[in-house]
mmCIF file of C-alpha atoms in Angstrom:
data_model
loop_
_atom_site.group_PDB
_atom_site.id
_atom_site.type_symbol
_atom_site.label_atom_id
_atom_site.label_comp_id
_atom_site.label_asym_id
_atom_site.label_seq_id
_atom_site.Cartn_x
_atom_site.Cartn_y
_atom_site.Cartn_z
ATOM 1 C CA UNK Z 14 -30.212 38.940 -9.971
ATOM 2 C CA UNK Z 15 -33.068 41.424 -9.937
ATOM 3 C CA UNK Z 16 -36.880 40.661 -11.672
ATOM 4 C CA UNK Z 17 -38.860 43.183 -13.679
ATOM 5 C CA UNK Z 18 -40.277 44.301 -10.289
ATOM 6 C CA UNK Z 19 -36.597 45.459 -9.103
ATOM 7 C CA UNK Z 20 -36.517 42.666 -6.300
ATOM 8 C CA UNK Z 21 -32.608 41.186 -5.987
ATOM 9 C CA UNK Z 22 -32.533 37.492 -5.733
ATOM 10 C CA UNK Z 23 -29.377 35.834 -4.596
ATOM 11 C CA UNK Z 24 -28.481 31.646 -4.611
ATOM 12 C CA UNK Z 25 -25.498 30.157 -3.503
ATOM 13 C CA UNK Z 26 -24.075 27.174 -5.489
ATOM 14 C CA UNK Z 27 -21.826 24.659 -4.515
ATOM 15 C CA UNK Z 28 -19.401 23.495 -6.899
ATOM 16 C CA UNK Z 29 -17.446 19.833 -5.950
ATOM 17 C CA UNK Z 30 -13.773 20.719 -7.155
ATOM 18 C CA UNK Z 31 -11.249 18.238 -6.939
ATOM 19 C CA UNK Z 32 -7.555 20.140 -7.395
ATOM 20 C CA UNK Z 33 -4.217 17.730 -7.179
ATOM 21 C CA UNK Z 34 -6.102 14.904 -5.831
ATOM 22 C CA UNK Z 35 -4.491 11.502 -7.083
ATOM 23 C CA UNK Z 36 -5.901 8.327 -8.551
ATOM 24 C CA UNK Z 37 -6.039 5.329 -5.580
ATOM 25 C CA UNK Z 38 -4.465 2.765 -8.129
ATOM 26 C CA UNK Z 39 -4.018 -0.859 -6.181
ATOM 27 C CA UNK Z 40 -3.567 -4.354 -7.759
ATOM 28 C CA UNK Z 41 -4.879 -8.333 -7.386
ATOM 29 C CA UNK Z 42 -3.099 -10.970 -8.569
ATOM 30 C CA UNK Z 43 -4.558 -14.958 -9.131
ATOM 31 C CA UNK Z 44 -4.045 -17.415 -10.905
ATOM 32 C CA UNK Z 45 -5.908 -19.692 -12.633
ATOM 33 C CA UNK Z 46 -4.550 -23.000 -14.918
ATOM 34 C CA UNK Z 47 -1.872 -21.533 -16.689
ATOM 35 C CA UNK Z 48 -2.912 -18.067 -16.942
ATOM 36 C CA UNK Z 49 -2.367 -15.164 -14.305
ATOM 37 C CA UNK Z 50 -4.887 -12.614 -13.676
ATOM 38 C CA UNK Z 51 -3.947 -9.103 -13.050
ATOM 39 C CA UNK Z 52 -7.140 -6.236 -11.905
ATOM 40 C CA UNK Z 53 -6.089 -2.583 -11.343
ATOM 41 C CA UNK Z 54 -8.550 -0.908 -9.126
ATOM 42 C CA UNK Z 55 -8.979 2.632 -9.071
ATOM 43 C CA UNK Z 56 -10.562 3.261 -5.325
ATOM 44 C CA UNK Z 57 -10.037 7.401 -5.873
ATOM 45 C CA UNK Z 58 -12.414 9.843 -6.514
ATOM 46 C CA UNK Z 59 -10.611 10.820 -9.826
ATOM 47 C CA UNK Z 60 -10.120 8.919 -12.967
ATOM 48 C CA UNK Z 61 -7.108 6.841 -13.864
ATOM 49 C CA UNK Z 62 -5.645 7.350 -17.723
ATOM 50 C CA UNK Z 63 -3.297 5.516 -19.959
ATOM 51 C CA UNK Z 64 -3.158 3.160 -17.097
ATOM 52 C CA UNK Z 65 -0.013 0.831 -18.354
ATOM 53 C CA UNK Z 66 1.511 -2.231 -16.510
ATOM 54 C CA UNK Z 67 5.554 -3.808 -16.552
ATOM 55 C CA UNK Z 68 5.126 -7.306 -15.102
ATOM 56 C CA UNK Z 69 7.998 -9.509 -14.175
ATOM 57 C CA UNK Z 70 7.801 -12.892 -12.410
ATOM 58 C CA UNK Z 71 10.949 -14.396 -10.604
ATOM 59 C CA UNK Z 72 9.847 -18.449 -11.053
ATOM 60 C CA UNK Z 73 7.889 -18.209 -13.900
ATOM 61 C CA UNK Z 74 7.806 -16.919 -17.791
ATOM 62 C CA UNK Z 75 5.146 -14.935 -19.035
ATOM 63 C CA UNK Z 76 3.984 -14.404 -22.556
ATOM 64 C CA UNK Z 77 4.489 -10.979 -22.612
ATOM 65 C CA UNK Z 78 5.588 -8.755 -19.898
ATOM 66 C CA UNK Z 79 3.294 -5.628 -20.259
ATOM 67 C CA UNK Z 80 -0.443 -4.224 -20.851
ATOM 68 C CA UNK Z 81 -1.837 -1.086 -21.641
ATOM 69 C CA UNK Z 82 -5.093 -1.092 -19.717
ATOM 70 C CA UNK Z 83 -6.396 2.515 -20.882
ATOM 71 C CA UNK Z 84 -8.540 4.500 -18.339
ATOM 72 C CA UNK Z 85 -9.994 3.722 -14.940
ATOM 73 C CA UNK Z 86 -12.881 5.451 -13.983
ATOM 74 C CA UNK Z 87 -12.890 6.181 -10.167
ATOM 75 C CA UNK Z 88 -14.020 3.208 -8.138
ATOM 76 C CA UNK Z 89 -13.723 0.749 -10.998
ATOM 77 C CA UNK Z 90 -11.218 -1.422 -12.021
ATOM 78 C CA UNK Z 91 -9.910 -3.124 -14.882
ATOM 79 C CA UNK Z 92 -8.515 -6.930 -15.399
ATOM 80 C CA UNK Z 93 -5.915 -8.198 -18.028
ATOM 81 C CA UNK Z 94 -4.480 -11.560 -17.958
ATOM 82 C CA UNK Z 95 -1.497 -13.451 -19.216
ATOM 83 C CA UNK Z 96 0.030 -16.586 -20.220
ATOM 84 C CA UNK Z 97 1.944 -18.927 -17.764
ATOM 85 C CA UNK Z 98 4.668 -20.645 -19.956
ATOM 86 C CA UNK Z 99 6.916 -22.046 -17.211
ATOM 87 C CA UNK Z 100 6.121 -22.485 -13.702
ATOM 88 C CA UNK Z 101 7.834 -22.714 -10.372
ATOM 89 C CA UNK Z 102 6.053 -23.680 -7.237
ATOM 90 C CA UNK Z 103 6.242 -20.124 -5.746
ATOM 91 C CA UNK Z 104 7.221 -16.796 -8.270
ATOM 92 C CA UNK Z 105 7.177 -13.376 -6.866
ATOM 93 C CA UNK Z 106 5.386 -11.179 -9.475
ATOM 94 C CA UNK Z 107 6.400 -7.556 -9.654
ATOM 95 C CA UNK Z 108 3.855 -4.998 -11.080
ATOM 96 C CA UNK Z 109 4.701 -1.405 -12.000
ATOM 97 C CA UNK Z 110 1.536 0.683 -12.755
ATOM 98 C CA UNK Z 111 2.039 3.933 -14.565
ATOM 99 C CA UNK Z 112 -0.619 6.187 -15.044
ATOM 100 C CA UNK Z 113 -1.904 9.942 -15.184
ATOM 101 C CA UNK Z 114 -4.863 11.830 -13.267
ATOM 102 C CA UNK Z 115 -6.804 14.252 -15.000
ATOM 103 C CA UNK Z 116 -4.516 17.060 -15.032
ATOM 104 C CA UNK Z 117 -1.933 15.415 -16.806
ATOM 105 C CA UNK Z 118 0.422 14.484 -13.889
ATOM 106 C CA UNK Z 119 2.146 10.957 -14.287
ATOM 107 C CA UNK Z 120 2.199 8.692 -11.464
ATOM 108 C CA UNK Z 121 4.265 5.018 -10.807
ATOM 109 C CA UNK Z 122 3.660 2.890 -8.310
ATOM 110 C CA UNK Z 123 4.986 -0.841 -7.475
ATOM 111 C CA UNK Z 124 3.414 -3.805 -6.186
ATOM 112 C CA UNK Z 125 4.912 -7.222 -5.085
ATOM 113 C CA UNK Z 126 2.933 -10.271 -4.920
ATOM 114 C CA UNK Z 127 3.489 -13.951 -3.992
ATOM 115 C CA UNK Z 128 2.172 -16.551 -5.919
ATOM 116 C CA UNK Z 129 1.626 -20.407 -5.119
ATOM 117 C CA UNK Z 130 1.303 -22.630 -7.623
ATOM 118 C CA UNK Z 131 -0.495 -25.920 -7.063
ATOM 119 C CA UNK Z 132 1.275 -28.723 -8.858
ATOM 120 C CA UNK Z 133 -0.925 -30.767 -11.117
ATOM 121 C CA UNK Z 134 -0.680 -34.303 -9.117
ATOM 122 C CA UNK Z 135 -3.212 -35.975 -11.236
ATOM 123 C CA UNK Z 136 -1.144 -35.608 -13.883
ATOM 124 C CA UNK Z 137 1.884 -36.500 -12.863
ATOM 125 C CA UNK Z 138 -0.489 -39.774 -11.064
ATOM 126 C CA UNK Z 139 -1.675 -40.644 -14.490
ATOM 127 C CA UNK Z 140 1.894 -40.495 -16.559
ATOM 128 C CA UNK Z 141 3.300 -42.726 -13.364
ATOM 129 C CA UNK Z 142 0.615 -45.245 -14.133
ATOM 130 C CA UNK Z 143 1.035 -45.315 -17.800
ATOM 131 C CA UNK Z 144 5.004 -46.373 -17.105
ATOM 132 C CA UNK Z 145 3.910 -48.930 -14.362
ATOM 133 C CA UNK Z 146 1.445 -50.737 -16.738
ATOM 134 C CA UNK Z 147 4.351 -50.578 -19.563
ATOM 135 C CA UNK Z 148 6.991 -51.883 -17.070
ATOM 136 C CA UNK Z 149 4.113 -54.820 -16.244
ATOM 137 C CA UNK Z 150 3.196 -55.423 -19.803
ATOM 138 C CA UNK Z 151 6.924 -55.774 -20.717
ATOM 139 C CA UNK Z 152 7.803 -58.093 -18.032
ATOM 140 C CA UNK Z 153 4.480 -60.245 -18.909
ATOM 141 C CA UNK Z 154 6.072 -60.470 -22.850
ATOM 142 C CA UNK Z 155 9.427 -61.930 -21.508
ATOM 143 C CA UNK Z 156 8.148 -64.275 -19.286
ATOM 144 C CA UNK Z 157 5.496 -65.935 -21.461
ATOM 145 C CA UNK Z 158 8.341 -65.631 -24.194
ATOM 146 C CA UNK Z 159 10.711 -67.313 -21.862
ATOM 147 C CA UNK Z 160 8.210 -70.539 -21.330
ATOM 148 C CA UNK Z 161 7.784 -70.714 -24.745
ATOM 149 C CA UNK Z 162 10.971 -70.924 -26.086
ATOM 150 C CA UNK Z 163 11.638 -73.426 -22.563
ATOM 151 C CA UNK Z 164 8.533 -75.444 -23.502
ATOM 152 C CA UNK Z 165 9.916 -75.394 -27.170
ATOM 153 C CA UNK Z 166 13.266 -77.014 -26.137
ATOM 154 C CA UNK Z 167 11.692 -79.847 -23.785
ATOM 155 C CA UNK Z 168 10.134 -80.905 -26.703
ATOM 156 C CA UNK Z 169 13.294 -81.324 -28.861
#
């Protein structure tokens, strides 16, 4: 550019592009009681949109078996969970993300996790003491029956 004096001026900018770079999209998996935790990271430099999630579990039922998440910003993340309603030890949970970058392409990717379940002991602890102490108290009504009606008969 030139000023009033005629001098010519001349600055160089640098503009960051980013042209057909894709969103980083990875997944984590926990559980926690009987719900399981799913968080969609974004580690790219472009944002994620109309991020969407399939889930299937082989060993377990979920509530529901997808998610729409919405958009991931770059190097964010996002976490949705769901309902456990029947539980094996170990399930494999399969995740398919789809998603778009910013220029409108669609992307899918798959992820396979393992997941260990850790049986509730106490529980089961506490239901096998509730039967012992009915077994006990049952066999404690028959016997004192049984020396009554014995003590009753002695007497005759």
């Amino acid at each position: 550019y030139t000023d009033e004096s005629g001098n010519k001026y001349g600055n160089t900018f640098f503009i960051p592009l980013k042209i057909n770079e894709e969103p980083n999209v990875s997944v984590s998996v926990w559980t926690s009681g009987n719900n399981l935790y799913i968080s969609v990271f974004n580690f790219g430099n472009v944002n994620a949109k109309g991020v969407y999630l399939r889930v299937s579990c082989e060993g377990c039922i979920l509530d529901r078996e997808d998610s729409f998440l919405g958009d991931i910003d770059a190097n964010n993340y996002l976490t949705d969970n769901f309902k456990i309603l029947a539980k094996n030890n170990h399930s494999l949970i399969i995740i398919e993300t789809l998603y778009k970058d910013e220029l409108g392409n669609t992307y899918t990717k798959y992820f396979t996790k393992n997941i260990s379940f850790i049986v509730d002991t106490q529980q089961k602890d506490t239901s096998n003491r509730y039967i012992g102490i009915v077994i006990i108290i049952v066999l404690l009504t028959v016997l004192v029956s049984v020396i009554v009606y014995r003590s009753k008969i002695k007497k005759r």
